[in-house]
Coordinates of C-alpha atoms in Angstrom, one line a residue:
M1 CA 135.3 147.4 11.4
P2 CA 135.2 150.7 9.5
L3 CA 131.9 152.0 10.9
L4 CA 133.6 151.2 14.2
V5 CA 136.5 153.3 13.8
L6 CA 134.6 156.0 12.6
L7 CA 131.9 156.2 15.0
M8 CA 133.7 155.7 18.4
G9 CA 137.1 156.7 17.1
G10 CA 135.1 159.7 16.0
G11 CA 133.4 159.8 19.2
C12 CA 136.4 159.8 21.3
Y13 CA 138.2 162.4 19.0
F14 CA 135.5 164.7 19.7
M15 CA 135.4 164.1 23.6
F16 CA 139.0 164.8 24.2
Y17 CA 139.2 167.6 21.7
S18 CA 136.3 169.5 23.3
G19 CA 138.2 168.9 26.8
F20 CA 135.0 167.2 28.3
L21 CA 133.5 170.6 27.6
P22 CA 130.0 169.8 27.1
F23 CA 129.6 167.3 29.8
R24 CA 130.8 170.2 32.2
Y25 CA 127.5 172.1 31.5
L26 CA 124.9 169.6 32.2
R27 CA 122.9 172.3 34.6
H28 CA 122.9 174.5 32.0
T29 CA 121.8 172.3 29.7
I30 CA 118.9 171.4 31.8
N31 CA 117.9 175.2 32.0
V32 CA 118.0 175.6 28.4
L33 CA 115.7 172.3 28.0
R34 CA 113.3 173.8 30.6
G35 CA 112.8 176.8 28.1
R36 CA 114.6 179.5 30.2
Y37 CA 116.5 180.9 27.2
D38 CA 113.6 180.3 24.2
D39 CA 112.9 183.2 22.3
P40 CA 109.4 182.6 20.3
N41 CA 111.0 185.1 17.6
D42 CA 114.2 182.8 16.9
P43 CA 114.5 181.0 13.5
G44 CA 113.3 177.3 13.4
D45 CA 110.2 175.4 13.6
I46 CA 110.3 173.9 17.1
N47 CA 111.7 174.5 21.0
H48 CA 114.5 172.9 22.2
Y49 CA 112.2 170.3 24.2
E50 CA 110.4 169.4 21.4
A51 CA 113.4 168.8 19.3
L52 CA 114.9 166.7 21.7
S53 CA 111.0 165.1 22.4
A54 CA 111.0 164.2 18.7
T55 CA 114.5 163.0 18.3
L56 CA 114.1 160.6 21.3
A57 CA 110.4 159.6 20.0
A58 CA 112.5 158.2 17.0
T59 CA 115.4 156.7 19.1
V60 CA 113.6 155.7 22.2
G61 CA 111.9 153.3 20.2
M62 CA 112.1 149.5 19.0
G63 CA 116.0 149.8 18.9
N64 CA 115.7 149.9 22.7
I65 CA 113.4 146.9 23.2
S66 CA 113.8 144.5 20.5
G67 CA 117.4 145.7 19.3
V68 CA 119.0 144.9 22.9
A69 CA 117.3 141.4 22.6
V70 CA 118.8 141.1 19.5
A71 CA 122.2 142.4 20.3
I72 CA 122.4 140.0 23.4
A73 CA 121.1 137.1 21.3
I74 CA 123.9 137.7 19.2
G75 CA 126.5 138.6 21.6
G76 CA 125.7 137.5 25.0
P77 CA 125.4 140.1 27.9
G78 CA 128.7 141.6 27.4
V79 CA 127.0 143.6 24.2
L80 CA 125.3 146.0 26.9
F81 CA 128.8 147.4 28.3
W82 CA 129.8 148.4 24.8
M83 CA 126.8 149.8 24.1
W84 CA 127.5 152.3 27.4
V85 CA 130.7 153.4 26.0
S86 CA 129.3 153.7 22.6
A87 CA 126.8 155.8 24.2
F88 CA 129.1 157.9 25.9
V89 CA 131.2 158.8 23.3
G90 CA 128.1 159.7 21.1
M91 CA 127.2 162.3 23.6
A92 CA 130.2 164.2 22.5
T93 CA 129.4 163.3 18.7
K94 CA 125.9 164.6 18.9
F95 CA 127.0 167.6 20.8
F96 CA 128.9 168.3 17.7
T97 CA 126.8 167.2 14.9
C98 CA 123.6 168.8 16.2
T99 CA 125.6 171.9 16.9
L100 CA 126.7 172.1 13.2
S101 CA 123.1 171.4 12.0
V102 CA 122.1 174.6 13.8
M103 CA 125.3 176.7 13.2
Y104 CA 124.9 175.6 8.9
R105 CA 121.3 175.8 8.4
G106 CA 120.6 176.1 4.7
H107 CA 117.5 176.6 2.5
D108 CA 115.3 173.9 0.9
S109 CA 114.1 174.9 -2.7
V110 CA 110.8 177.1 -1.2
G111 CA 113.6 179.1 1.1
H112 CA 112.3 177.6 3.9
L113 CA 115.3 177.1 6.9
E114 CA 116.4 173.7 6.9
G115 CA 119.5 171.9 9.0
G116 CA 120.9 168.6 9.1
P117 CA 124.4 166.7 7.6
M118 CA 123.6 167.3 3.9
Y119 CA 123.0 171.0 4.5
V120 CA 126.1 171.3 7.3
I121 CA 128.1 169.5 4.1
E122 CA 127.2 171.9 1.6
T123 CA 126.9 175.2 3.4
G124 CA 129.7 174.4 6.2
L125 CA 132.3 172.4 3.5
G126 CA 131.2 173.9 0.3
K127 CA 129.4 173.1 -3.2
K128 CA 132.0 171.0 -4.3
W129 CA 131.6 168.4 -1.3
K130 CA 128.0 167.7 -2.6
P131 CA 128.1 164.6 -3.7
L132 CA 128.8 163.6 0.1
A133 CA 125.3 165.7 0.7
V134 CA 123.8 163.6 -2.0
L135 CA 125.4 160.4 -0.7
F136 CA 123.5 161.0 2.9
S137 CA 120.3 162.3 1.7
V138 CA 120.3 158.9 -0.9
A139 CA 120.8 156.5 2.4
G140 CA 118.6 158.5 4.6
L141 CA 115.6 157.9 2.2
F142 CA 116.0 154.3 3.0
G143 CA 117.6 154.0 6.3
T144 CA 114.9 156.1 8.0
L145 CA 111.8 153.7 6.9
P146 CA 109.6 152.4 9.2
I147 CA 110.2 148.6 8.5
F148 CA 112.1 147.7 11.6
Q149 CA 109.5 149.4 13.8
A150 CA 106.5 148.1 11.8
N151 CA 108.1 144.1 11.8
Q152 CA 108.6 144.1 15.7
L153 CA 105.4 145.6 16.3
T154 CA 103.3 143.7 14.2
Q155 CA 105.3 140.6 15.8
V156 CA 104.5 141.5 19.4
V157 CA 101.0 142.5 18.5
R158 CA 100.5 139.0 16.7
E159 CA 102.3 136.9 19.7
V160 CA 101.5 138.3 22.5
L161 CA 97.8 139.3 21.8
L162 CA 96.2 137.4 19.1
E163 CA 97.5 134.1 19.2
P164 CA 97.6 133.4 22.7
N165 CA 93.8 134.6 22.7
G166 CA 92.9 132.3 19.8
F167 CA 93.1 134.9 17.0
T168 CA 95.1 133.0 14.4
T169 CA 94.6 132.5 11.0
T170 CA 96.2 129.6 9.0
D171 CA 98.1 132.1 6.6
L172 CA 100.6 134.3 8.5
F173 CA 101.3 136.6 5.7
Y174 CA 97.5 137.6 6.2
T175 CA 97.6 138.2 9.8
N176 CA 101.0 140.9 9.6
L177 CA 99.0 142.4 6.6
T178 CA 96.1 142.9 8.4
I179 CA 97.9 144.7 11.1
G180 CA 100.4 146.5 8.8
L181 CA 97.7 147.9 7.4
G182 CA 96.2 149.4 10.8
L183 CA 99.6 150.5 11.3
V184 CA 99.4 152.1 7.7
F185 CA 96.1 154.3 9.3
I186 CA 97.0 155.4 12.5
T187 CA 100.3 156.7 11.3
S188 CA 98.9 158.4 8.6
L189 CA 96.7 160.7 10.9
V190 CA 100.1 162.1 12.4
I191 CA 102.9 162.3 9.8
F192 CA 100.8 164.4 7.0
G193 CA 100.4 167.0 9.8
G194 CA 104.2 168.1 9.7
I195 CA 106.8 168.7 11.9
Q196 CA 104.7 171.0 14.2
R197 CA 102.2 168.1 14.7
I198 CA 104.9 165.3 15.1
G199 CA 106.1 167.8 17.7
H200 CA 103.7 168.1 19.9
V201 CA 102.5 164.5 20.0
A202 CA 106.0 163.6 20.5
G203 CA 106.3 165.9 23.5
K204 CA 103.2 164.7 24.8
M205 CA 104.0 161.0 24.6
V206 CA 107.5 160.8 25.2
P207 CA 108.2 161.6 28.8
S208 CA 104.8 159.1 29.9
M209 CA 106.4 156.4 27.8
V210 CA 110.0 156.4 29.3
I211 CA 108.5 156.6 32.8
L212 CA 106.1 153.5 32.4
Y213 CA 108.8 151.7 30.9
M214 CA 111.1 152.6 33.4
F215 CA 108.8 151.7 36.5
S216 CA 108.0 148.3 34.9
V217 CA 111.5 147.2 34.7
L218 CA 112.3 148.7 37.9
Y219 CA 109.5 146.3 39.5
I220 CA 111.2 143.6 37.4
M221 CA 114.5 144.2 39.2
F222 CA 112.8 144.8 42.5
A223 CA 111.2 141.4 42.4
N224 CA 115.0 139.6 41.5
Y225 CA 117.0 142.3 43.7
T226 CA 119.3 139.2 44.5
A227 CA 120.1 138.9 40.5
I228 CA 121.8 142.2 40.1
P229 CA 125.1 141.9 41.7
D230 CA 125.7 138.6 39.3
A231 CA 123.6 140.2 36.2
F232 CA 126.5 143.6 36.7
A233 CA 129.3 141.4 36.9
L234 CA 128.5 139.0 34.1
I235 CA 128.1 142.3 32.0
F236 CA 131.8 143.4 32.9
R237 CA 133.1 140.2 32.7
D238 CA 131.7 138.7 29.7
A239 CA 132.4 142.2 27.8
F240 CA 136.2 141.3 27.8
T241 CA 136.1 137.5 27.1
A242 CA 132.9 137.1 25.2
E243 CA 132.9 133.5 26.6
T244 CA 128.9 133.3 26.5
M245 CA 127.9 133.9 22.7
L246 CA 131.1 134.2 20.9
G247 CA 133.4 132.0 22.2
G248 CA 136.0 134.5 23.0
A249 CA 135.7 136.9 20.0
V250 CA 135.7 140.3 22.0
G251 CA 136.3 142.4 18.7
A252 CA 132.9 140.8 17.4
I253 CA 131.0 141.8 20.6
I254 CA 132.3 145.4 20.3
I255 CA 131.0 145.4 16.6
A256 CA 127.9 144.3 17.9
G257 CA 127.6 146.9 20.6
A258 CA 128.2 149.8 18.7
R259 CA 126.0 148.8 15.9
R260 CA 123.4 148.0 17.9
A261 CA 123.9 151.3 20.1
A262 CA 124.3 153.2 16.4
F263 CA 120.8 152.0 15.4
S264 CA 119.4 152.7 19.1
N265 CA 120.8 156.5 19.6
E266 CA 121.6 157.6 16.3
A267 CA 125.1 159.6 17.4
G268 CA 127.1 159.7 14.4
I269 CA 124.5 158.9 11.6
G270 CA 122.7 162.4 11.0
T271 CA 118.9 161.4 11.7
A272 CA 119.0 163.4 15.0
S273 CA 120.7 166.3 13.3
M274 CA 117.9 167.0 11.3
M275 CA 115.5 167.3 13.6
H276 CA 117.7 169.6 15.7
G277 CA 118.2 171.9 13.0
A278 CA 114.5 172.7 13.0
A279 CA 115.1 174.2 16.6
K280 CA 114.1 177.7 17.2
T281 CA 117.2 178.9 18.5
D282 CA 120.2 181.2 16.7
E283 CA 122.3 179.8 19.3
P284 CA 124.1 176.7 18.1
I285 CA 125.9 175.4 21.1
R286 CA 122.6 175.4 22.8
E287 CA 121.0 172.9 20.7
G288 CA 124.3 170.6 20.5
L289 CA 124.0 170.8 24.2
V290 CA 120.3 169.7 24.4
A291 CA 121.1 167.3 21.6
M292 CA 123.9 165.6 24.2
L293 CA 121.1 164.4 26.4
G294 CA 119.6 161.9 23.8
P295 CA 122.2 159.0 24.0
F296 CA 122.2 159.3 27.8
I297 CA 118.7 159.1 28.2
D298 CA 118.3 156.6 25.1
T299 CA 121.2 153.9 26.1
I300 CA 122.2 154.6 29.2
V301 CA 118.8 154.4 30.8
V302 CA 116.3 152.9 28.4
C303 CA 118.5 149.9 27.0
T304 CA 119.9 149.4 30.4
L305 CA 116.6 148.5 31.6
T306 CA 115.9 146.4 28.9
G307 CA 119.2 144.7 29.3
L308 CA 118.8 144.1 32.8
A309 CA 115.3 142.6 32.6
I310 CA 116.4 140.2 30.0
I311 CA 119.9 139.0 32.0
I312 CA 118.1 138.9 35.4
T313 CA 115.3 136.8 34.5
G314 CA 117.5 134.6 32.3
T315 CA 115.4 134.8 29.4
W316 CA 119.1 135.3 27.3
Q317 CA 119.8 131.7 28.0
T318 CA 116.4 129.7 28.2
S319 CA 114.2 131.5 25.5
G320 CA 115.0 130.7 21.6
A321 CA 112.6 133.4 21.1
S322 CA 114.8 136.7 19.3
G323 CA 113.9 140.5 19.2
V324 CA 111.1 141.8 21.1
T325 CA 109.5 138.3 22.0
M326 CA 112.6 137.8 24.0
T327 CA 111.9 141.0 25.8
A328 CA 108.3 139.9 26.3
T329 CA 109.2 136.9 27.4
A330 CA 111.5 138.5 30.6
F331 CA 108.2 140.7 31.4
N332 CA 106.2 138.1 31.4
N333 CA 108.6 135.6 33.7
A334 CA 108.9 138.5 35.8
M335 CA 105.0 139.5 36.0
P336 CA 103.2 136.3 35.3
G337 CA 100.0 137.0 33.7
F338 CA 100.3 140.4 32.8
G339 CA 103.8 141.4 32.0
S340 CA 103.8 140.4 28.4
Y341 CA 100.5 143.1 28.2
V342 CA 102.5 146.2 30.0
L343 CA 105.2 145.5 27.3
V344 CA 102.6 145.6 24.6
L345 CA 101.5 148.9 26.0
C346 CA 105.2 150.4 26.3
V347 CA 106.0 148.8 22.3
L348 CA 102.8 150.6 20.9
I349 CA 103.8 153.9 22.4
F350 CA 107.6 153.5 21.6
A351 CA 106.8 152.2 18.1
F352 CA 104.3 154.7 17.0
T353 CA 106.5 157.8 18.4
S354 CA 109.3 156.4 16.2
L355 CA 107.2 155.9 13.1
F356 CA 105.8 159.5 13.0
S357 CA 109.3 160.9 13.6
Y358 CA 111.3 158.8 11.2
S359 CA 108.9 160.2 8.2
Y360 CA 110.2 163.9 9.0
Y361 CA 113.8 162.5 8.4
G362 CA 112.7 161.0 5.3
T363 CA 110.6 164.0 3.9
K364 CA 114.0 166.1 4.7
C365 CA 116.0 163.9 2.5
F366 CA 113.4 163.6 -0.1
S367 CA 113.2 167.5 -0.1
Y368 CA 117.0 167.9 -0.3
L369 CA 117.2 165.7 -3.4
F370 CA 113.7 166.3 -5.3
G371 CA 112.7 169.7 -4.2
A372 CA 110.3 170.7 -1.4
K373 CA 107.3 171.2 -3.3
Y374 CA 107.5 167.3 -3.9
K375 CA 108.2 165.9 -0.4
H376 CA 104.8 165.4 0.6
Y377 CA 105.1 162.5 -1.8
Y378 CA 107.7 160.5 0.2
N379 CA 105.0 160.2 3.0
Y380 CA 103.0 158.0 0.2
F381 CA 105.9 155.7 0.1
Y382 CA 106.5 155.8 3.7
V383 CA 103.3 154.3 4.6
V384 CA 103.5 151.7 2.2
T385 CA 106.8 150.5 3.4
I386 CA 105.2 149.9 6.5
V387 CA 103.1 147.2 5.2
F388 CA 106.7 145.6 3.4
G389 CA 108.0 145.9 7.4
A390 CA 105.0 143.9 8.5
T391 CA 105.2 141.0 6.2
A392 CA 108.9 140.8 5.7
T393 CA 111.5 138.8 7.8
I394 CA 113.8 140.4 10.9
T395 CA 117.0 139.1 9.0
A396 CA 116.3 141.1 6.0
V397 CA 115.3 144.4 7.5
I398 CA 117.7 144.6 9.8
A399 CA 120.4 144.0 7.2
L400 CA 118.7 147.0 4.9
I401 CA 118.6 149.4 8.0
D402 CA 122.4 148.8 9.1
G403 CA 123.7 149.1 5.7
M404 CA 122.1 152.2 5.1
Y405 CA 122.8 153.7 8.6
A406 CA 126.7 153.0 7.8
I407 CA 126.4 154.8 4.5
M408 CA 125.0 157.8 6.4
A409 CA 127.3 157.7 9.2
I410 CA 130.1 158.7 6.8
P411 CA 129.0 162.0 5.5
T412 CA 128.0 162.9 8.9
M413 CA 131.0 161.9 10.9
V414 CA 133.3 163.1 8.1
S415 CA 131.5 166.8 7.8
A416 CA 131.5 167.3 11.7
L417 CA 135.2 165.8 12.0
L418 CA 136.3 168.1 9.6
L419 CA 134.3 171.1 11.0
S420 CA 134.9 170.6 14.5
P421 CA 137.1 173.5 15.2
K422 CA 134.2 176.0 13.9
V423 CA 132.0 174.2 16.9
M424 CA 135.1 174.8 19.4
A425 CA 135.6 178.3 18.3
A426 CA 131.8 178.8 18.9
A427 CA 131.4 176.9 22.4
R428 CA 134.2 179.1 23.8
D429 CA 132.7 182.4 22.6
Y430 CA 129.1 180.8 23.7
F431 CA 130.2 179.8 27.4
R432 CA 132.3 183.3 28.0
R433 CA 129.1 185.3 26.8
M434 CA 127.3 183.2 29.5
K435 CA 129.4 183.5 32.1
E436 CA 129.4 187.6 31.7
F437 CA 125.7 187.4 31.3
R438 CA 126.0 185.8 35.2
E439 CA 128.2 188.2 36.2
V440 CA 125.8 190.9 35.2
E441 CA 123.0 189.4 37.1
R442 CA 125.1 188.7 39.8
Q443 CA 125.8 192.6 40.2
K444 CA 122.1 193.5 39.8
V445 CA 121.3 191.3 42.6

């Protein structure tokens, strides 16, 4: 409940305090994303598009496929509605937190420009707030571990690819271990290349993975189009009654939706702020606007697709599976014989892009705590935990990640709330300058 109040309450505050200002400039946001205002001489490591792609590579991952299935299994179809609400207010949260990550960038121990909640706290609030920055960084070391992605990717490879085709062993542990070691090898090829390689790979993979997944679910919806109106009616009805799974505990369904949305789109958690803080720009508001698109793409679009696939096929009622296996069952019900393989392809792309991007978050936290010259050591720890995730139970994995996310949200939201007047002052100045710029351009024409 405290996390719910902090994330959704804080998001509502940002939304009304800004007067819905960032939502009114979506056309300008698209122009920024297209590179119209890019300047290669601006400070930072990656452009606006790569920053958003790398962020989406981390957020559009297993949380959208198995996380939604876990949420529906726990709370029923109504969870999806509260995920939408969380995403909408999360857009305002992302605008504020990611604007601050560029506005209050700091320098690591070797003088490289860095962004993220820890630098926002130390630079924006002052040295006396440093314990809050340390708290975020410590939680970030563990909250950004790849154990959930590795766990669910191992599960889908084992249950959809290996077991149905006779590739089984008597010892489940050794099967999971072998898959985990394979994931370690592939992930290592990318993450040891640094943020530029991560941003480049993510920029290539993210659009294709979202389009492939979208068309797959649209096919499922087209094949079951008569069930779509009832599915939406069930989502809205159950959101306010919680009768299907939680026996009328509406508060529990809201918490379940907010928790899974937070894991899915990371609004208010602070991880995305670290990636957007690396963007090549000297205009913080521009990066805040670009970051705002993240929760919309991640939760409103991709999570909704997963939820509808599970609901309209009736899998949430008939399948005793959980996590990614439930989603695979929904795909196979709608596309017998090949549906689960389509999902495996989507899962492979989703999971690997998350595995690549999460390592960057952890290295930034490690660098802040122990010094930038030692940050490469974190990647060795990171890839080893992939093996742990592949062999652990999903219950243990979710408990650890949810706990760390909750701790990370406290410093991120507290600093954003305290510094929100600075964001609004910068926003008013930025949009005034943009208006003057357009007026000059119009006069030239």
